[in-house]
Short mmCIF file of N, CA and C in Angstrom, two decimals:
data_model
loop_
_atom_site.label_atom_id
_atom_site.label_comp_id
_atom_site.label_asym_id
_atom_site.label_seq_id
_atom_site.Cartn_x
_atom_site.Cartn_y
_atom_site.Cartn_z
N HIS A 158 85.75 102.52 86.77
CA HIS A 158 84.91 101.02 86.34
C HIS A 158 85.62 99.88 86.48
N TYR A 159 85.15 99.11 86.45
CA TYR A 159 85.34 97.96 86.66
C TYR A 159 83.78 96.37 86.04
N GLY A 160 84.20 95.90 86.42
CA GLY A 160 83.13 94.57 86.16
C GLY A 160 83.26 93.95 84.27
N GLY A 161 82.68 93.55 83.79
CA GLY A 161 82.46 93.30 82.27
C GLY A 161 83.52 93.87 81.24
N ALA A 162 83.93 93.67 80.29
CA ALA A 162 84.59 94.54 79.21
C ALA A 162 83.42 95.58 78.96
N TRP A 163 83.46 96.47 78.43
CA TRP A 163 82.65 97.75 78.26
C TRP A 163 82.25 97.26 76.21
N PRO A 164 80.87 97.41 77.21
CA PRO A 164 79.96 98.19 77.65
C PRO A 164 79.15 97.72 78.65
N ASN A 165 79.36 96.69 79.13
CA ASN A 165 79.02 95.82 80.55
C ASN A 165 79.71 95.92 81.63
N ASN A 166 80.21 97.24 81.98
CA ASN A 166 80.84 98.08 83.21
C ASN A 166 80.50 98.55 84.07
N VAL A 167 80.59 98.93 85.22
CA VAL A 167 79.92 99.92 86.36
C VAL A 167 81.37 100.34 87.03
N HIS A 168 80.52 100.98 87.62
CA HIS A 168 81.40 102.31 89.02
C HIS A 168 80.53 102.33 89.99
N THR A 169 81.35 102.50 91.02
CA THR A 169 80.97 102.98 92.23
C THR A 169 81.47 104.16 93.11
N GLY A 170 80.69 104.80 93.63
CA GLY A 170 81.21 106.15 94.27
C GLY A 170 80.41 106.34 94.99
N SER A 171 80.83 107.30 96.35
CA SER A 171 79.92 108.10 97.14
C SER A 171 78.65 108.73 96.63
N GLY A 172 78.44 109.79 95.45
CA GLY A 172 77.72 110.02 95.04
C GLY A 172 78.18 112.12 95.41
N ALA A 173 77.44 113.06 95.47
CA ALA A 173 77.62 114.15 95.54
C ALA A 173 77.51 114.23 97.24
N MET A 174 79.13 115.29 97.30
CA MET A 174 79.06 115.44 98.85
C MET A 174 79.34 116.99 99.34
N ASN A 175 78.37 117.30 100.43
CA ASN A 175 78.58 118.79 100.71
C ASN A 175 80.08 118.64 102.42
N PHE A 176 80.78 119.39 101.75
CA PHE A 176 82.17 119.25 102.72
C PHE A 176 82.47 120.75 103.27
N ASN A 177 81.42 121.95 103.88
CA ASN A 177 81.22 122.61 104.25
C ASN A 177 82.48 123.27 104.16
N THR A 178 83.27 123.67 103.29
CA THR A 178 84.56 124.30 102.83
C THR A 178 84.24 124.83 101.85
N ASP A 179 84.82 126.42 101.68
CA ASP A 179 85.25 126.93 100.47
C ASP A 179 86.70 126.23 99.61
N PHE A 180 86.48 125.24 98.83
CA PHE A 180 87.67 124.58 98.34
C PHE A 180 88.59 125.86 97.41
N THR A 181 87.99 127.05 96.95
CA THR A 181 88.76 128.09 96.29
C THR A 181 89.16 129.12 97.06
N SER A 182 89.05 128.79 98.65
CA SER A 182 89.71 130.14 99.37
C SER A 182 91.29 129.27 99.91
N ASP A 183 91.68 128.17 99.51
CA ASP A 183 92.90 128.14 100.37
C ASP A 183 93.51 126.37 99.69
N PHE A 184 94.40 126.25 99.68
CA PHE A 184 95.04 124.52 99.49
C PHE A 184 94.38 123.85 100.07
N HIS A 185 94.42 122.32 99.79
CA HIS A 185 93.51 121.58 100.66
C HIS A 185 94.86 120.34 100.24
N LEU A 186 94.90 119.42 101.04
CA LEU A 186 95.45 117.75 100.56
C LEU A 186 93.98 116.55 100.46
N PHE A 187 94.70 116.12 99.38
CA PHE A 187 93.60 115.02 99.36
C PHE A 187 94.14 113.60 98.77
N SER A 188 94.21 112.81 99.40
CA SER A 188 94.71 111.56 99.56
C SER A 188 93.79 110.50 99.59
N ALA A 189 94.64 109.08 99.26
CA ALA A 189 93.72 107.86 99.69
C ALA A 189 94.87 107.12 100.20
N ILE A 190 94.16 106.37 101.28
CA ILE A 190 95.18 104.99 101.89
C ILE A 190 94.35 103.50 101.07
N TRP A 191 95.32 102.71 100.38
CA TRP A 191 94.89 101.68 100.03
C TRP A 191 95.42 100.38 100.61
N GLU A 192 94.42 100.01 101.59
CA GLU A 192 94.68 98.40 102.00
C GLU A 192 94.41 97.38 101.50
N LYS A 193 94.43 96.13 101.75
CA LYS A 193 93.83 94.72 100.90
C LYS A 193 92.79 94.85 101.04
N ASP A 194 91.87 95.31 102.42
CA ASP A 194 90.47 94.91 102.39
C ASP A 194 90.08 96.05 102.19
N GLN A 195 90.33 97.62 101.17
CA GLN A 195 89.74 98.74 101.67
C GLN A 195 90.58 99.83 101.24
N ILE A 196 89.75 100.76 100.20
CA ILE A 196 90.87 102.19 99.75
C ILE A 196 89.85 102.88 100.56
N GLN A 197 90.17 103.64 101.23
CA GLN A 197 89.74 105.46 102.26
C GLN A 197 90.37 106.57 101.05
N PHE A 198 89.30 107.65 101.13
CA PHE A 198 89.52 109.08 100.26
C PHE A 198 89.69 109.85 101.38
N LEU A 199 90.66 110.56 101.43
CA LEU A 199 90.75 111.58 102.15
C LEU A 199 90.54 113.48 102.08
N VAL A 200 90.10 113.96 103.10
CA VAL A 200 90.28 115.54 102.19
C VAL A 200 90.74 116.06 103.57
N ASP A 201 91.84 116.80 103.34
CA ASP A 201 92.36 117.22 104.61
C ASP A 201 92.14 116.82 105.98
N ASN A 202 93.10 115.13 105.55
CA ASN A 202 93.21 114.13 106.83
C ASN A 202 92.01 113.38 107.30
N LYS A 203 91.03 113.61 106.46
CA LYS A 203 89.59 113.25 107.21
C LYS A 203 88.86 112.42 106.19
N VAL A 204 88.20 111.19 106.51
CA VAL A 204 88.29 110.15 105.68
C VAL A 204 86.64 110.94 105.10
N VAL A 205 86.29 110.89 103.57
CA VAL A 205 84.86 111.19 103.44
C VAL A 205 84.59 110.28 102.07
N SER A 206 85.18 108.74 101.93
CA SER A 206 84.91 107.68 101.83
C SER A 206 85.35 106.27 101.87
N THR A 207 84.98 105.70 102.18
CA THR A 207 85.51 103.97 101.93
C THR A 207 85.03 102.67 101.36
N GLN A 208 85.86 101.94 100.43
CA GLN A 208 85.44 101.86 99.42
C GLN A 208 85.68 100.08 99.83
N ASN A 209 85.18 98.98 100.46
CA ASN A 209 85.04 97.76 100.15
C ASN A 209 85.69 97.08 99.88
N LEU A 210 86.91 96.27 99.44
CA LEU A 210 87.31 95.61 98.52
C LEU A 210 87.25 94.38 98.59
N LYS A 211 86.89 93.80 99.75
CA LYS A 211 86.55 92.55 100.19
C LYS A 211 84.96 92.17 99.52
N ARG A 212 85.20 91.92 98.37
CA ARG A 212 83.66 91.70 97.81
C ARG A 212 83.99 91.01 96.21
N ASN A 213 82.94 90.62 95.64
CA ASN A 213 82.87 90.65 94.24
C ASN A 213 82.71 91.67 93.21
N PHE A 214 83.84 92.03 92.44
CA PHE A 214 83.03 93.14 91.40
C PHE A 214 83.20 92.90 89.85
N PHE A 215 82.37 92.31 89.76
CA PHE A 215 81.79 91.41 88.54
C PHE A 215 80.43 92.93 88.69
N SER A 216 80.44 92.80 87.79
CA SER A 216 79.04 93.80 87.16
C SER A 216 77.67 92.88 86.77
N GLY A 217 78.08 92.02 86.42
CA GLY A 217 76.58 91.07 86.32
C GLY A 217 76.12 91.12 85.10
N LYS A 218 77.15 91.70 84.29
CA LYS A 218 76.74 91.47 82.98
C LYS A 218 78.22 90.81 82.14
N GLY A 219 77.41 90.46 80.74
CA GLY A 219 78.73 89.74 80.48
C GLY A 219 79.64 88.58 80.82
N LYS A 220 80.21 88.37 80.25
CA LYS A 220 81.16 87.44 81.16
C LYS A 220 82.15 87.77 82.42
N THR A 221 82.63 87.25 83.01
CA THR A 221 83.49 87.81 84.37
C THR A 221 84.68 87.97 84.04
N PRO A 222 85.80 89.03 84.06
CA PRO A 222 86.88 88.76 84.16
C PRO A 222 87.55 87.84 85.32
N TYR A 223 87.04 88.14 86.62
CA TYR A 223 87.68 87.81 87.67
C TYR A 223 87.34 86.28 88.29
N THR A 224 87.87 85.93 89.06
CA THR A 224 88.03 84.76 89.43
C THR A 224 88.03 84.48 91.18
N ASP A 225 88.23 85.86 91.47
CA ASP A 225 88.00 85.96 93.27
C ASP A 225 88.25 87.52 93.68
N ILE A 226 87.59 86.92 94.95
CA ILE A 226 87.09 88.83 95.39
C ILE A 226 88.42 89.87 95.51
N ARG A 227 88.19 91.07 95.33
CA ARG A 227 89.43 91.61 95.23
C ARG A 227 89.63 92.16 94.17
N GLN A 228 89.16 91.58 93.37
CA GLN A 228 89.78 91.43 91.60
C GLN A 228 88.88 92.87 90.99
N PRO A 229 89.37 93.64 90.50
CA PRO A 229 90.47 93.52 90.01
C PRO A 229 91.32 94.36 90.52
N PHE A 230 91.35 94.82 92.40
CA PHE A 230 91.72 96.37 93.01
C PHE A 230 92.94 94.98 93.90
N ASP A 231 93.17 93.84 93.41
CA ASP A 231 94.55 93.17 94.11
C ASP A 231 95.87 92.76 93.09
N GLN A 232 95.98 94.08 92.69
CA GLN A 232 97.30 94.56 91.93
C GLN A 232 97.21 95.90 91.39
N PRO A 233 98.41 96.26 91.25
CA PRO A 233 99.05 97.20 90.72
C PRO A 233 98.75 98.62 89.98
N PHE A 234 98.02 99.58 90.29
CA PHE A 234 96.96 100.16 89.77
C PHE A 234 97.66 102.10 89.38
N PHE A 235 97.17 102.60 88.77
CA PHE A 235 97.30 104.15 88.28
C PHE A 235 95.95 105.02 88.47
N PHE A 236 96.14 105.41 89.10
CA PHE A 236 94.85 106.41 89.09
C PHE A 236 95.22 107.94 88.19
N LEU A 237 94.35 108.20 87.80
CA LEU A 237 94.60 109.74 86.78
C LEU A 237 93.53 110.63 87.66
N ILE A 238 94.45 111.26 88.18
CA ILE A 238 94.00 112.80 88.62
C ILE A 238 93.28 113.95 87.92
N ASN A 239 92.80 114.14 87.78
CA ASN A 239 91.87 115.39 86.96
C ASN A 239 91.74 116.97 87.67
N VAL A 240 92.57 117.78 87.21
CA VAL A 240 93.27 119.22 88.18
C VAL A 240 91.90 119.95 87.35
N ALA A 241 90.96 119.46 86.44
CA ALA A 241 90.10 121.08 85.86
C ALA A 241 89.95 121.70 86.32
N ILE A 242 88.85 122.89 86.02
CA ILE A 242 89.08 123.72 86.75
C ILE A 242 87.49 124.02 86.34
N GLY A 243 86.49 124.66 87.29
CA GLY A 243 85.61 125.38 86.68
C GLY A 243 84.34 124.68 86.70
N GLY A 244 83.09 124.93 86.29
CA GLY A 244 81.43 124.23 86.77
C GLY A 244 81.43 124.71 87.77
N ASN A 245 80.63 123.84 88.55
CA ASN A 245 80.00 124.20 89.42
C ASN A 245 80.64 122.87 90.89
N PHE A 246 81.32 122.23 90.43
CA PHE A 246 81.15 120.97 91.31
C PHE A 246 81.83 122.04 92.71
N PHE A 247 82.73 122.85 92.70
CA PHE A 247 82.89 123.29 94.09
C PHE A 247 82.46 124.44 94.29
N GLY A 248 81.34 124.82 94.01
CA GLY A 248 80.18 125.67 94.30
C GLY A 248 80.22 126.65 93.17
N GLY A 249 79.18 127.83 93.74
CA GLY A 249 79.31 129.15 92.53
C GLY A 249 80.39 129.93 92.27
N ASN A 250 81.84 129.88 93.01
CA ASN A 250 83.04 130.83 92.87
C ASN A 250 83.29 130.09 91.64
N SER A 251 83.34 128.68 91.27
CA SER A 251 84.51 128.14 90.50
C SER A 251 84.48 128.50 89.08
N ASN A 252 83.59 129.03 88.80
CA ASN A 252 83.06 129.53 87.04
C ASN A 252 84.65 130.88 86.80
N SER A 253 84.97 131.42 87.91
CA SER A 253 85.87 132.51 88.45
C SER A 253 87.34 132.46 87.85
N LEU A 254 87.45 131.16 88.30
CA LEU A 254 88.51 130.90 88.64
C LEU A 254 89.33 131.08 87.39
N THR A 255 90.54 130.82 87.37
CA THR A 255 91.68 131.34 85.87
C THR A 255 92.41 129.95 85.96
N THR A 256 92.99 129.81 86.80
CA THR A 256 94.58 128.97 87.62
C THR A 256 94.48 127.94 88.24
N ALA A 257 94.70 126.68 87.85
CA ALA A 257 94.51 125.11 88.18
C ALA A 257 95.55 125.59 89.97
#
């Protein structure tokens, strides 16, 4: 999430994707490459999403916290990685999973 202070923040994402693979059948490599002008997200070394950072991230709501392009992604960040299992994110078989 980025933009103004809550509740004036927004988020960007690629939306639903079809990877044509069963993520429950094997281990996979998930990675991110963060460069000055973009962040690329990869699955098994294949780029699946690219976020352009060379833009203004203000949400257009409330007071802007930013003074330049790339903000707030021009400084160190912590990514929170969720390893929850279940539901239907990875297809019908995920509800039978019992371990992460």
